[in-house]
PDB file of C-alpha atoms and ligand atoms in Angstrom:
ATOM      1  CA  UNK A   1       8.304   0.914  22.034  1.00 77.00           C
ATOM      2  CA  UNK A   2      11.939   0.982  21.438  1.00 84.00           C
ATOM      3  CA  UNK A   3      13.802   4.438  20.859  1.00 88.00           C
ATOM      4  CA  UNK A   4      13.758   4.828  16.760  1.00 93.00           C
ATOM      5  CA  UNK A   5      17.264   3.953  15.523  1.00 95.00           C
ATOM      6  CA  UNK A   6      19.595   6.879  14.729  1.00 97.00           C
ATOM      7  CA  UNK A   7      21.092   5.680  11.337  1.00 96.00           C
ATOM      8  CA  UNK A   8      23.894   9.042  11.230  1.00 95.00           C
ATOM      9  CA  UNK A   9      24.725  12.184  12.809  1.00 96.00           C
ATOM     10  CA  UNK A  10      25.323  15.358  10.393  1.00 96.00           C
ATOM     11  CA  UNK A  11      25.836  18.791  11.408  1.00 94.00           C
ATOM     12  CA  UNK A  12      25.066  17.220  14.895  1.00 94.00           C
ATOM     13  CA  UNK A  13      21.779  16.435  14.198  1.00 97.00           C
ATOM     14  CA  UNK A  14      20.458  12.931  14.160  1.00 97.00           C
ATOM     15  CA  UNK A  15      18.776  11.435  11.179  1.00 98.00           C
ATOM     16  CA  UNK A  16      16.308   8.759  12.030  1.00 98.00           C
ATOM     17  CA  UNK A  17      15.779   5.676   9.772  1.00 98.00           C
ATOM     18  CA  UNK A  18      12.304   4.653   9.762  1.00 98.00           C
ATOM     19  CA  UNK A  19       9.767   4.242   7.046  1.00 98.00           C
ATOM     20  CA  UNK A  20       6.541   5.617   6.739  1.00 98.00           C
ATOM     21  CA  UNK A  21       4.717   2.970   8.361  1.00 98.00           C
ATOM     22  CA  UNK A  22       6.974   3.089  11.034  1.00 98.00           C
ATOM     23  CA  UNK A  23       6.843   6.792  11.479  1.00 98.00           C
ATOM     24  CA  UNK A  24       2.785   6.471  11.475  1.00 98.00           C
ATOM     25  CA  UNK A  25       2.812   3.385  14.167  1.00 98.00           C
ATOM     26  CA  UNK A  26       4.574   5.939  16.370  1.00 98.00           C
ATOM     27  CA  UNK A  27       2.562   8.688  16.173  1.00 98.00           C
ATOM     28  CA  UNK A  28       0.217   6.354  16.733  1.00 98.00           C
ATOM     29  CA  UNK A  29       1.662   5.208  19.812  1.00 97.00           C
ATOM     30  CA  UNK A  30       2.289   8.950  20.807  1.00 97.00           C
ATOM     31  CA  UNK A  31      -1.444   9.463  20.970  1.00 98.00           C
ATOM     32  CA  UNK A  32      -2.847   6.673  22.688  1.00 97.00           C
ATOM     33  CA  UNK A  33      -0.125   6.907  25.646  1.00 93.00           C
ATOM     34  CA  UNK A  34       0.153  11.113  25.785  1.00 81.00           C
ATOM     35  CA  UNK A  35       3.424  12.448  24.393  1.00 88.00           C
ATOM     36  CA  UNK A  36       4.306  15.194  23.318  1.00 98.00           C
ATOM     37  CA  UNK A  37       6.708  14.083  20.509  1.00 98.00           C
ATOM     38  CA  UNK A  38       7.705  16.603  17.974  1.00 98.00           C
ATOM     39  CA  UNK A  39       8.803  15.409  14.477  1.00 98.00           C
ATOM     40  CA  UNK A  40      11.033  17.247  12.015  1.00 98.00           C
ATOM     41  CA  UNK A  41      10.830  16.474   8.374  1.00 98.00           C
ATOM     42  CA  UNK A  42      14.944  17.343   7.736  1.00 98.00           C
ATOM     43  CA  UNK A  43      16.583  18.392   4.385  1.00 96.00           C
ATOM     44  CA  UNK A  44      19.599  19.343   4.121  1.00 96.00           C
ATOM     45  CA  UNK A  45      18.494  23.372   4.268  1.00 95.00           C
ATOM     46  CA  UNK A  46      17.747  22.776   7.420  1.00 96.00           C
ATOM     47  CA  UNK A  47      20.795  21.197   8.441  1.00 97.00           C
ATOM     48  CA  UNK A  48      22.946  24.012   6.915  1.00 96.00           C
ATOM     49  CA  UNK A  49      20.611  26.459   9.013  1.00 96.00           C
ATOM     50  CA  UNK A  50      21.120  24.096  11.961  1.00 96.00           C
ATOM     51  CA  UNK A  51      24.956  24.734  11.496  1.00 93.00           C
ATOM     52  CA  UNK A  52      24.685  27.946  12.034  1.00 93.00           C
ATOM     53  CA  UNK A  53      21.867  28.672  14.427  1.00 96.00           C
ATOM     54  CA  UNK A  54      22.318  26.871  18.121  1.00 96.00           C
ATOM     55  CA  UNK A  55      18.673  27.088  19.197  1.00 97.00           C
ATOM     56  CA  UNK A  56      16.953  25.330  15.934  1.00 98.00           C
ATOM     57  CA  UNK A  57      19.871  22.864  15.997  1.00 97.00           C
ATOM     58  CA  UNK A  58      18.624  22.439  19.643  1.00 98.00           C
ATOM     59  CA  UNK A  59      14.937  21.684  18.764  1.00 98.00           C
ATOM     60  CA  UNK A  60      16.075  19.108  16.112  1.00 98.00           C
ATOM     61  CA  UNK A  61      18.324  17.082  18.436  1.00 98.00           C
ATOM     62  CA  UNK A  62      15.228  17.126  21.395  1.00 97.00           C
ATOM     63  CA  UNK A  63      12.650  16.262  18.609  1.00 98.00           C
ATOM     64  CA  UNK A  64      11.099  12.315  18.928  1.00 98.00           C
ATOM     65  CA  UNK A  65      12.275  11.692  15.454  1.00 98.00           C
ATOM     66  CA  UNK A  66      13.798  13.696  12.345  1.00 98.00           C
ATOM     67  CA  UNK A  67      12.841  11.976   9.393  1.00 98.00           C
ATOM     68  CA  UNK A  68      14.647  11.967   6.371  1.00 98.00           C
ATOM     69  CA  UNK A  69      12.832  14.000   4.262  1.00 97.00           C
ATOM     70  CA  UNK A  70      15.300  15.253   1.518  1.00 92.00           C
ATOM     71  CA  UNK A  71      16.737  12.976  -1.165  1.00 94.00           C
ATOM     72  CA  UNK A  72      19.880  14.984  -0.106  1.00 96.00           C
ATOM     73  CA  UNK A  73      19.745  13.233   3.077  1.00 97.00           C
ATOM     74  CA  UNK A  74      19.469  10.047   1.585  1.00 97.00           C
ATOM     75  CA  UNK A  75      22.322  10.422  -0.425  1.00 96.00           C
ATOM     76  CA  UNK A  76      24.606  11.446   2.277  1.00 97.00           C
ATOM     77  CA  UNK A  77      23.349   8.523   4.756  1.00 97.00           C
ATOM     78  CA  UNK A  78      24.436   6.398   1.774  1.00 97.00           C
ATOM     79  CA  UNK A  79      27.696   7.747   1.116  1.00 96.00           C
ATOM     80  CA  UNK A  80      28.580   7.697   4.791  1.00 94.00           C
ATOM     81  CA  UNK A  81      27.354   3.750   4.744  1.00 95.00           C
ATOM     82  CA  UNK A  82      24.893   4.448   7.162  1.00 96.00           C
ATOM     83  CA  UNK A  83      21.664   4.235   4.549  1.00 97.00           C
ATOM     84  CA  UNK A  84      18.009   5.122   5.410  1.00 98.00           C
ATOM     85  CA  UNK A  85      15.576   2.408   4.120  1.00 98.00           C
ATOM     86  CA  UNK A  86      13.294   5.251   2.541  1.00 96.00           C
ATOM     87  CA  UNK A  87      13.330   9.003   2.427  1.00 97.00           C
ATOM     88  CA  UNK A  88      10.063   9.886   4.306  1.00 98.00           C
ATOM     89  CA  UNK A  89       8.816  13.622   2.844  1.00 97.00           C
ATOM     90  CA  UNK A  90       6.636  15.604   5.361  1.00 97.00           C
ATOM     91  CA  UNK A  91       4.317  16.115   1.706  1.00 96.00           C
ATOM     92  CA  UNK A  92       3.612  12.601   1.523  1.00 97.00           C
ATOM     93  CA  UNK A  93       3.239  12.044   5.371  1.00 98.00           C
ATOM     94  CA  UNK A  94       0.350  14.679   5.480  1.00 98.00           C
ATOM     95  CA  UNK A  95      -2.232  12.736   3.423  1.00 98.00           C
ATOM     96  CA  UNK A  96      -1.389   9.731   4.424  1.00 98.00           C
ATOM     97  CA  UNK A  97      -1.196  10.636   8.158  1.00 98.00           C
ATOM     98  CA  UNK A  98      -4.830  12.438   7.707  1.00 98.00           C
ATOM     99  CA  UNK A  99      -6.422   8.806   6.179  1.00 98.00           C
ATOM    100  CA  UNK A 100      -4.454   6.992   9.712  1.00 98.00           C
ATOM    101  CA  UNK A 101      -6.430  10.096  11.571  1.00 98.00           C
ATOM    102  CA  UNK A 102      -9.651   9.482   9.906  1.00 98.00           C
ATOM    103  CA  UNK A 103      -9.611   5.659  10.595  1.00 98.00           C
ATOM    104  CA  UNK A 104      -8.188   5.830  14.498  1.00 98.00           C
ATOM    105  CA  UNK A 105     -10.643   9.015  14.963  1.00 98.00           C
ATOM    106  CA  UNK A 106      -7.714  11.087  15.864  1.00 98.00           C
ATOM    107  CA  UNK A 107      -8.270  15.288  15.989  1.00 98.00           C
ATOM    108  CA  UNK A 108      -6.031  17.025  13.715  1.00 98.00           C
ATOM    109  CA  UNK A 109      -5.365  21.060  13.824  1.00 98.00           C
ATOM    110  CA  UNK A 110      -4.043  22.821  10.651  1.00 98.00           C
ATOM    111  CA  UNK A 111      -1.730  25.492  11.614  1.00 98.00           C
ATOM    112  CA  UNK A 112      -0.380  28.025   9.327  1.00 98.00           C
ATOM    113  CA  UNK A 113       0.191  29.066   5.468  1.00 98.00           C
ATOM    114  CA  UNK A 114      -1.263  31.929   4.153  1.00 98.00           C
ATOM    115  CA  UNK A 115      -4.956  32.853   5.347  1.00 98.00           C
ATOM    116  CA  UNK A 116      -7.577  30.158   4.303  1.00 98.00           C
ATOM    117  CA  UNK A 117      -4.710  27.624   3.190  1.00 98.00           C
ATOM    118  CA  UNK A 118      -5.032  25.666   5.957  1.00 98.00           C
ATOM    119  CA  UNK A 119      -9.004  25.673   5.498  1.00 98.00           C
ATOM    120  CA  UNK A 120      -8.169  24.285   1.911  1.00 98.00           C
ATOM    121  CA  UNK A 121      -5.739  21.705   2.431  1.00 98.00           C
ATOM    122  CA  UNK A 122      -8.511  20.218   5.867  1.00 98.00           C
ATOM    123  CA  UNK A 123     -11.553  20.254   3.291  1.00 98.00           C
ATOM    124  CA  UNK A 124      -9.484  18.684   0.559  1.00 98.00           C
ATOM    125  CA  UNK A 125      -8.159  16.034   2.754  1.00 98.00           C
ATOM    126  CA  UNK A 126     -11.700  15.549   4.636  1.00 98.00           C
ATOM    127  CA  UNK A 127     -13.544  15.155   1.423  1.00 98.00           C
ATOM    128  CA  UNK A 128     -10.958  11.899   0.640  1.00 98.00           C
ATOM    129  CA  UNK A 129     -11.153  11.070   4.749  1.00 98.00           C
ATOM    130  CA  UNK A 130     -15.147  11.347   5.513  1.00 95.00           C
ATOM    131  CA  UNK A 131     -14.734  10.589   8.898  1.00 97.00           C
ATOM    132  CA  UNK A 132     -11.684  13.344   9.344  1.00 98.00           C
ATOM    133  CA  UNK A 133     -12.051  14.789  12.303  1.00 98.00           C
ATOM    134  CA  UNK A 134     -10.574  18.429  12.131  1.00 98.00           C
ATOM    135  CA  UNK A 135     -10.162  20.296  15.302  1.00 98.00           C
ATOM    136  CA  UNK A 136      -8.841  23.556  13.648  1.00 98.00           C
ATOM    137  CA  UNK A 137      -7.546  25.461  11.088  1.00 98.00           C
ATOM    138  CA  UNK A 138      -5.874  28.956  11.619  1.00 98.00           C
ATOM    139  CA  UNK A 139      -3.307  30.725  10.083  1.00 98.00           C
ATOM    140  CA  UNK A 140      -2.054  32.770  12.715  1.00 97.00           C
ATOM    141  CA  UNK A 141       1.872  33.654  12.883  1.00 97.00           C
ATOM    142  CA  UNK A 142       4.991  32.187  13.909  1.00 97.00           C
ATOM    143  CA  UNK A 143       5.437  35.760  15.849  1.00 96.00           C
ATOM    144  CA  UNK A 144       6.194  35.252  19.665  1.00 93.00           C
ATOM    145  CA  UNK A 145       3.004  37.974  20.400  1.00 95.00           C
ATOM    146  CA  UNK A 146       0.328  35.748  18.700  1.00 97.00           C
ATOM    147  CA  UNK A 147       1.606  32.490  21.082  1.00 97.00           C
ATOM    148  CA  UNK A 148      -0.746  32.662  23.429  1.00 98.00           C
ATOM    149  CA  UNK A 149      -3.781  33.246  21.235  1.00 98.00           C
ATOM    150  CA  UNK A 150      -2.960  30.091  18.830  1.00 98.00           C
ATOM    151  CA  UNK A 151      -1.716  27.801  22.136  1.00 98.00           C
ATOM    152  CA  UNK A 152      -5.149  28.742  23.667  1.00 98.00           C
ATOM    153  CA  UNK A 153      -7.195  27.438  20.242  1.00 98.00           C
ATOM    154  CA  UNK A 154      -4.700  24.385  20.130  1.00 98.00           C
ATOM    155  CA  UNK A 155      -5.538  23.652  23.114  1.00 98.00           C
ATOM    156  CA  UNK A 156      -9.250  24.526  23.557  1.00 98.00           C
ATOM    157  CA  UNK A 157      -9.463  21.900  20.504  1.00 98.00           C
ATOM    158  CA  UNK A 158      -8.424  18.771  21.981  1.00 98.00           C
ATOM    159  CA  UNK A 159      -6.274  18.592  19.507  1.00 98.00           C
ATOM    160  CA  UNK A 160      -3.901  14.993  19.011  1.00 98.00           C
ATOM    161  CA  UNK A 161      -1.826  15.877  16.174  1.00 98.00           C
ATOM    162  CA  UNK A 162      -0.895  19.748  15.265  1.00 98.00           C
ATOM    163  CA  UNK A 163       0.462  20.191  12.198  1.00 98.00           C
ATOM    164  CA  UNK A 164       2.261  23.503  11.627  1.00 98.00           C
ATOM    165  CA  UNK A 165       3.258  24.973   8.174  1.00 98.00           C
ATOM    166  CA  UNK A 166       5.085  28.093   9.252  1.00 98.00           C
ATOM    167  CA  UNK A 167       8.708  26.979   7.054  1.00 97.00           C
ATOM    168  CA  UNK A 168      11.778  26.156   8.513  1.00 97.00           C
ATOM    169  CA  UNK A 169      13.563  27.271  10.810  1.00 98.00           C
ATOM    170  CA  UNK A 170      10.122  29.350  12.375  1.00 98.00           C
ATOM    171  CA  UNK A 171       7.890  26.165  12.669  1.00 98.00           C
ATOM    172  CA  UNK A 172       9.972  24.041  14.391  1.00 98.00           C
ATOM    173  CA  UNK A 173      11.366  26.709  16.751  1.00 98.00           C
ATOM    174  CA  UNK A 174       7.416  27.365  17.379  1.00 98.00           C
ATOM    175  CA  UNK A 175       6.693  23.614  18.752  1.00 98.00           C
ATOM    176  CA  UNK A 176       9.989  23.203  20.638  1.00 98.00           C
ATOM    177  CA  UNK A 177       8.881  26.488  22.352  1.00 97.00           C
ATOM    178  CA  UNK A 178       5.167  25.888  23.107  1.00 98.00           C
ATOM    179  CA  UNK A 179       4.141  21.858  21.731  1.00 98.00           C
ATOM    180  CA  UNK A 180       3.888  21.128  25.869  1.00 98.00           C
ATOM    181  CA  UNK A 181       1.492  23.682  26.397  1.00 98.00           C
ATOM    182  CA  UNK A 182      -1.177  23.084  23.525  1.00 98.00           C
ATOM    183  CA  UNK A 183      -1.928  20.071  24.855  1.00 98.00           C
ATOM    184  CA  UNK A 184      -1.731  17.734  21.656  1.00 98.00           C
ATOM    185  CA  UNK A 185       0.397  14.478  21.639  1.00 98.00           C
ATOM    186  CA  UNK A 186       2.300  14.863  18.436  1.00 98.00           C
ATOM    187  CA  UNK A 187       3.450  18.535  16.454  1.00 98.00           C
ATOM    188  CA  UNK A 188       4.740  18.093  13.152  1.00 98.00           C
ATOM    189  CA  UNK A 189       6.446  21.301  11.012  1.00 98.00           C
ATOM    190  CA  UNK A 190       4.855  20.366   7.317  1.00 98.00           C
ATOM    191  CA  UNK A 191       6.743  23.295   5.496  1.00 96.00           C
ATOM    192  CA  UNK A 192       4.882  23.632   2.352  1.00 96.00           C
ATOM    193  CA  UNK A 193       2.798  20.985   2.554  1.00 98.00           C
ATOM    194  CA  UNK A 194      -0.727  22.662   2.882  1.00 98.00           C
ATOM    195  CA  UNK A 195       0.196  24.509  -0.479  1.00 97.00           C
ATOM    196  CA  UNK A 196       0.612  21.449  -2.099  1.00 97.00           C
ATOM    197  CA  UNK A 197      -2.559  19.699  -0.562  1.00 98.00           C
ATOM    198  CA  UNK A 198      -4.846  22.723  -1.332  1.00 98.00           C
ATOM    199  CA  UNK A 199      -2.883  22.895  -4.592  1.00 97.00           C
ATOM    200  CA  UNK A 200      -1.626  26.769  -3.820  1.00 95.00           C
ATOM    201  CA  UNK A 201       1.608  24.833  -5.271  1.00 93.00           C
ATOM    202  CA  UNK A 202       2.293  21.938  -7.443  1.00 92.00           C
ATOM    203  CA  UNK A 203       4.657  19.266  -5.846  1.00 92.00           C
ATOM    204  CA  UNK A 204       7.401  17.890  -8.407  1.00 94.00           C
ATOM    205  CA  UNK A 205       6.210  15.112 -10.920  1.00 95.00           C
ATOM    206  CA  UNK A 206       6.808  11.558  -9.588  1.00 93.00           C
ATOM    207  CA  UNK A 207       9.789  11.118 -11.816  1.00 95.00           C
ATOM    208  CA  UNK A 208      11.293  14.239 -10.425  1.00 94.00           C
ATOM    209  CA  UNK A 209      10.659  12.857  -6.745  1.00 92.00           C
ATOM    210  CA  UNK A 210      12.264   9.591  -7.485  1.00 90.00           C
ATOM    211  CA  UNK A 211      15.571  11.001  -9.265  1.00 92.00           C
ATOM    212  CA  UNK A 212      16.148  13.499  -6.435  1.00 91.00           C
ATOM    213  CA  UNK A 213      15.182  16.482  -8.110  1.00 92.00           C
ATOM    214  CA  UNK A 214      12.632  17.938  -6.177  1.00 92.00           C
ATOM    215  CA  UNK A 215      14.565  20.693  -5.087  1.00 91.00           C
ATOM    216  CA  UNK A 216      14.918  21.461  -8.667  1.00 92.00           C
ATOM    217  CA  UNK A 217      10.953  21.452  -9.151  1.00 93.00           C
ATOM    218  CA  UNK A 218      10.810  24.167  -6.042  1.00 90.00           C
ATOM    219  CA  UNK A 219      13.710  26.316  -7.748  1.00 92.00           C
ATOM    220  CA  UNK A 220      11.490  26.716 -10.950  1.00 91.00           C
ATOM    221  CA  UNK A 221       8.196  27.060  -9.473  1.00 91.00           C
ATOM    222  CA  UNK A 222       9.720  29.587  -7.048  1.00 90.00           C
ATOM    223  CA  UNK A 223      12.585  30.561  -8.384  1.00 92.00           C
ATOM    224  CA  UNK A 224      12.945  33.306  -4.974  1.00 91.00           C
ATOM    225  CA  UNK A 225      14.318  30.505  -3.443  1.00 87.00           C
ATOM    226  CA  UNK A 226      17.686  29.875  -5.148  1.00 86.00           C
ATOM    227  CA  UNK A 227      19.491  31.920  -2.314  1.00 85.00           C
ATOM    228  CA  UNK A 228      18.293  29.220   0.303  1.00 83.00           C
ATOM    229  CA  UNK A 229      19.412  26.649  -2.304  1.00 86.00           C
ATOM    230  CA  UNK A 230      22.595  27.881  -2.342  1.00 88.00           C
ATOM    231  CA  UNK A 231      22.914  26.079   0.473  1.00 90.00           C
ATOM    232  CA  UNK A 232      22.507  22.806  -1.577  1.00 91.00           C
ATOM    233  CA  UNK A 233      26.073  22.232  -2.893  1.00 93.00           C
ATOM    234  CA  UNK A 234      28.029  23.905   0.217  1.00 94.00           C
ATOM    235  CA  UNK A 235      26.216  20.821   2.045  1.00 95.00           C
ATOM    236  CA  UNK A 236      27.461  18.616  -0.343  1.00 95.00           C
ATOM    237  CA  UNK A 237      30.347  19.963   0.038  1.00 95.00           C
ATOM    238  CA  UNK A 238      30.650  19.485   3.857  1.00 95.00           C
ATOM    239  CA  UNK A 239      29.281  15.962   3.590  1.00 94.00           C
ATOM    240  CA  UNK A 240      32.209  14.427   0.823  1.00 94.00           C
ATOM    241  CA  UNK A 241      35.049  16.663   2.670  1.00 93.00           C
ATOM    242  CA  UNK A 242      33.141  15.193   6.181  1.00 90.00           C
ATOM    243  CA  UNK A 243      33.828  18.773   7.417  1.00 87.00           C
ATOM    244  CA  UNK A 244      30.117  18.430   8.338  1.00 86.00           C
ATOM    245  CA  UNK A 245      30.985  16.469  11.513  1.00 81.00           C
ATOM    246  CA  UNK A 246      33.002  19.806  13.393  1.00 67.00           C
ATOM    247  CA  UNK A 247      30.917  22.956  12.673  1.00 55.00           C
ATOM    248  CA  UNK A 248      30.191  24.640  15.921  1.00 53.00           C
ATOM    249  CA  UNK A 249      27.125  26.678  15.998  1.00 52.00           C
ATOM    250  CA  UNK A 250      27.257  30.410  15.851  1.00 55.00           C
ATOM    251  CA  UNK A 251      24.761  31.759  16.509  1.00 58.00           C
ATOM    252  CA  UNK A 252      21.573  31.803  18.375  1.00 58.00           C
ATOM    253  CA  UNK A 253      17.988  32.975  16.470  1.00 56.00           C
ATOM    254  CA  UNK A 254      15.791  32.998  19.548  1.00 53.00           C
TER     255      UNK A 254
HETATM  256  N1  UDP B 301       4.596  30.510   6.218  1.00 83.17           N
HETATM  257  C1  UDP B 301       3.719  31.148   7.102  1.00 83.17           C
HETATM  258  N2  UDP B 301       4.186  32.161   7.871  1.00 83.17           N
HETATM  259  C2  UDP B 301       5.488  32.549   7.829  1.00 83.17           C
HETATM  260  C3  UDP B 301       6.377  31.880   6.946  1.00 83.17           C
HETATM  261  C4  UDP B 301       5.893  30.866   6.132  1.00 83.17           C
HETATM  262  O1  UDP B 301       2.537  30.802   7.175  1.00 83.17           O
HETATM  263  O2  UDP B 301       5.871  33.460   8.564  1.00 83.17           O
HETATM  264  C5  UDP B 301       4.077  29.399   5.395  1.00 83.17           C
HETATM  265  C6  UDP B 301       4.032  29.616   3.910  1.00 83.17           C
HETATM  266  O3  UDP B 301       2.834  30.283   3.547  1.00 83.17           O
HETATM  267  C7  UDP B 301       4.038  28.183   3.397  1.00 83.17           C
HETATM  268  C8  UDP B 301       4.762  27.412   4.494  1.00 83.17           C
HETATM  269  O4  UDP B 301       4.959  28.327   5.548  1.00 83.17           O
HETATM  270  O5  UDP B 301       2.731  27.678   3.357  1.00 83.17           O
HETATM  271  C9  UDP B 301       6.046  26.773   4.081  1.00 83.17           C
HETATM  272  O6  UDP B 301       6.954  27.693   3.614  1.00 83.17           O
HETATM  273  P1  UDP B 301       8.264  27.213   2.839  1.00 83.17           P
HETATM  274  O7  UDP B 301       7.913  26.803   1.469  1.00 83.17           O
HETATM  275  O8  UDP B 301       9.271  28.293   2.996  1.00 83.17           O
HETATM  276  O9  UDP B 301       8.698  25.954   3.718  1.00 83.17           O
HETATM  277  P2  UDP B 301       9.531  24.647   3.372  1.00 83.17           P
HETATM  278  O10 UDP B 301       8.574  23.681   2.737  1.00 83.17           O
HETATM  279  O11 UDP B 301      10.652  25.050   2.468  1.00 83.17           O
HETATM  280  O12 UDP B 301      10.008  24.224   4.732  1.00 83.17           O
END
């Protein structure tokens, strides 16, 4: 299969346009012919933290494909006249990829959220997929002294597709670091996407979703977050004044 096409660079980090159905033919391809591919589901928060931290900005320009996940990126592919068919949100790609896993008998681990989220979000998605096969569930922690323990039940598991809700920056850092090792052919960082499956968290109505606002929705359900929103605007900011395009890193979180 052809590389996916890279429809714009921002803050150095290259925003694939495929749809879902493209996305889910890959990591379909991934696991019948080995991989490892990691996938990034990219909003602009994480492209403000790229801009500012050389080692997850690093991990998103190795990973097989960084969807566009916020409607943020959308709208700045579109104003740079390099559009993205669809925005492709790591909360949508979850259920659907688990009905793809139950059909093509693929072996799906659920790594991280809180203790006994990832239990949740397997049994809800296993009682809609009856033939789900899940190879895991653990919580565990992004911290480097608990690697070897989670790589070792990745692994054990003969696991094809590890999904890993640890947040951003910490879950993607995780999979560039040890993805290899566990074996599987395709590691995707979810975020919150087990909360919303196991319905720890509600996900933004579908109106919300469609205008854009699902950002907003996360402010007032969690309204701790506003501090990493502020990094909403400033990103707008950088995208209309295209200062986006020279922003060294400056730092490095590892
Ligand atoms: N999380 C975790 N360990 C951590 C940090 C976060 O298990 O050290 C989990 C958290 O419980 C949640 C998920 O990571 O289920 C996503 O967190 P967040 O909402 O910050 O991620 P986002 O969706 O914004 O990337």
């Amino acid at each position: 299969m052809e590389e996916p096409k890279v429809a714009l660079t921002l803050m150095g980090v290259p925003i694939h346009d495929v749809t879902m159905d493209e996305t889910i033919t890959r990591v379909a391809g991934w696991i019948a012919h080995g991989g490892p591919a990691q996938i990034a589901t990219v909003n602009p928060e994480f492209l403000m933290r790229a801009r500012q931290d050389a080692s997850f900005g690093a991990v998103l320009r190795r990973a097989a494909l960084c969807l566009p996940d916020g409607s943020g990126i959308v709208w700045a592919a579109w104003l740079r006249g390099s559009p993205v068919r669809e925005r492709v949100a790591g909360s949508d790609l979850v259920p659907r990829l688990a009905r793809e896993a139950s059909q093509h008998g693929w072996r799906v681990y659920f790594l991280g959220a809180a203790p006994g989220v990832a239990e949740a979000a397997a049994s809800v998605l296993a009682a809609r997929n009856s033939a789900l096969q899940i190879a895991g569930c653990y919580a565990g922690s992004p911290d480097p002294e608990e690697e070897a323990e989670i790589i070792k039940r990745v692994k054990e598991a003969r696991t094809d597709l590890l999904l890993v809700a640890y947040g951003a920056p910490k879950q993607d850092l995780w999979l560039g670091r040890n993805l290899e090792r566990t074996g599987a052919a395709v590691g995707i960082g979810v975020g919150g996407s087990f909360d919303f499956v196991a319905g720890v968290s509600r996900r933004a109505p579908y109106w919300m979703q469609r205008a854009g606002l699902e950002w907003l929705h996360r402010l007032i359900q969690e309204p701790s977050r506003w501090r990493r929103q502020t990094a909403l605007p400033h990103f707008a900011w950088l995208v209309l004044t295209g200062r986006d395009r020279s922003t060294p890193p400056l730092k490095d979180s590892r």
